[in-house]
Amino acid sequence: MPPIVLVLNGPNLNLLGSREPSVYGHETLADIADLCGRTAREHDLTVEFRQTNHEGEMLDWIHGARQRCAAIVINPAAWTHTSVAIRDALAASELPVIEVHLSNVHSREAFRHHSFVSGIAQAVLCGFGSNGYRLALEHLSQQFKR
Ligand code: CA2
């Protein structure tokens, strides 16, 4: 069985493609899910791609990953900057975590410069657009082969 990578997306990312294209581009979340699916097939991974606007649901998904998944790729969206609970759940999973942001959060408002997640993440990708998800999956596939 190929290793399972859980790809998680936080609040408002379901709106991608419909608004703020100058910041987030024209791709929809469905386009990014397709990209992750293609990348998984090329690199012999299984990807489970999910989005939620409900923090408790996100926490339940992270808790459930511990026994089943090999790694978590997460775009926590606004929870990046607010949620100790998401950070604690990711740390408790004891899985490799890669934090992904479409935009370069460091070139934006000051409140986006701090991440509660980065300190427990193995790696952080920001500003690569949807390519960040692909790069995260490619990196994990290489890591699993070692
Ligand atoms: O750059 C990213 O990927 C972010 O995680 C996106 C979050 C933002 O809060 C983070 O600071 C950086 C926002 C996701 C909401 O995306 C929207 C897309 C279209 C219209 C409105 C929001």
PDB file of C-alpha atoms and ligand atoms in Angstrom, residues 11-13 15-16 19-20 24 75 77-78 81 101-103 105 112, ligand 1:
ATOM      1  CA  PRO A  11     -11.080  28.213   6.330  1.00  0.00           C
ATOM      2  CA  ASN A  12     -12.185  30.085   3.214  1.00  0.00           C
ATOM      3  CA  LEU A  13      -9.918  28.118   0.883  1.00  0.00           C
ATOM      4  CA  LEU A  15     -13.474  30.329  -2.135  1.00  0.00           C
ATOM      5  CA  LEU A  16     -10.261  30.077  -4.174  1.00  0.00           C
ATOM      6  CA  ARG A  19     -12.252  36.157  -5.345  1.00  0.00           C
ATOM      7  CA  GLU A  20      -8.893  37.861  -4.727  1.00  0.00           C
ATOM      8  CA  TYR A  24      -4.309  33.718  -4.700  1.00  0.00           C
ATOM      9  CA  ASN A  75      -2.529  24.965   4.578  1.00  0.00           C
ATOM     10  CA  ALA A  77      -5.157  29.416   6.232  1.00  0.00           C
ATOM     11  CA  ALA A  78      -6.221  31.968   8.899  1.00  0.00           C
ATOM     12  CA  HIS A  81      -2.002  32.914  12.779  1.00  0.00           C
ATOM     13  CA  HIS A 101       0.738  28.791   1.883  1.00  0.00           C
ATOM     14  CA  LEU A 102      -0.183  29.898  -1.601  1.00  0.00           C
ATOM     15  CA  SER A 103       0.930  33.481  -1.001  1.00  0.00           C
ATOM     16  CA  VAL A 105       2.767  35.612   3.922  1.00  0.00           C
ATOM     17  CA  ARG A 112       0.357  37.055   8.761  1.00  0.00           C
TER      18      ARG A 112
HETATM   19  O1  CA2 B   1      -1.487  32.129   1.348  1.00  0.00           O
HETATM   20  C1  CA2 B   1      -2.172  31.245   1.895  1.00  0.00           C
HETATM   21  O2  CA2 B   1      -2.297  30.119   1.442  1.00  0.00           O
HETATM   22  C2  CA2 B   1      -2.937  31.584   3.185  1.00  0.00           C
HETATM   23  O3  CA2 B   1      -2.863  30.442   4.034  1.00  0.00           O
HETATM   24  C3  CA2 B   1      -4.360  31.853   2.756  1.00  0.00           C
HETATM   25  C4  CA2 B   1      -5.264  32.300   3.911  1.00  0.00           C
HETATM   26  C5  CA2 B   1      -4.615  33.454   4.686  1.00  0.00           C
HETATM   27  O4  CA2 B   1      -5.405  33.741   5.829  1.00  0.00           O
HETATM   28  C6  CA2 B   1      -3.201  33.125   5.119  1.00  0.00           C
HETATM   29  O5  CA2 B   1      -2.651  34.262   5.768  1.00  0.00           O
HETATM   30  C7  CA2 B   1      -2.339  32.765   3.922  1.00  0.00           C
HETATM   31  C8  CA2 B   1      -6.604  32.775   3.375  1.00  0.00           C
HETATM   32  C9  CA2 B   1      -7.386  31.712   2.637  1.00  0.00           C
HETATM   33  C10 CA2 B   1      -8.654  32.304   2.116  1.00  0.00           C
HETATM   34  O6  CA2 B   1      -8.579  32.328   0.712  1.00  0.00           O
HETATM   35  C11 CA2 B   1      -9.466  33.113   0.016  1.00  0.00           C
HETATM   36  C12 CA2 B   1      -9.516  32.888  -1.325  1.00  0.00           C
HETATM   37  C13 CA2 B   1     -10.351  33.617  -2.118  1.00  0.00           C
HETATM   38  C14 CA2 B   1     -11.151  34.593  -1.535  1.00  0.00           C
HETATM   39  C15 CA2 B   1     -11.088  34.820  -0.184  1.00  0.00           C
HETATM   40  C16 CA2 B   1     -10.255  34.081   0.604  1.00  0.00           C
END
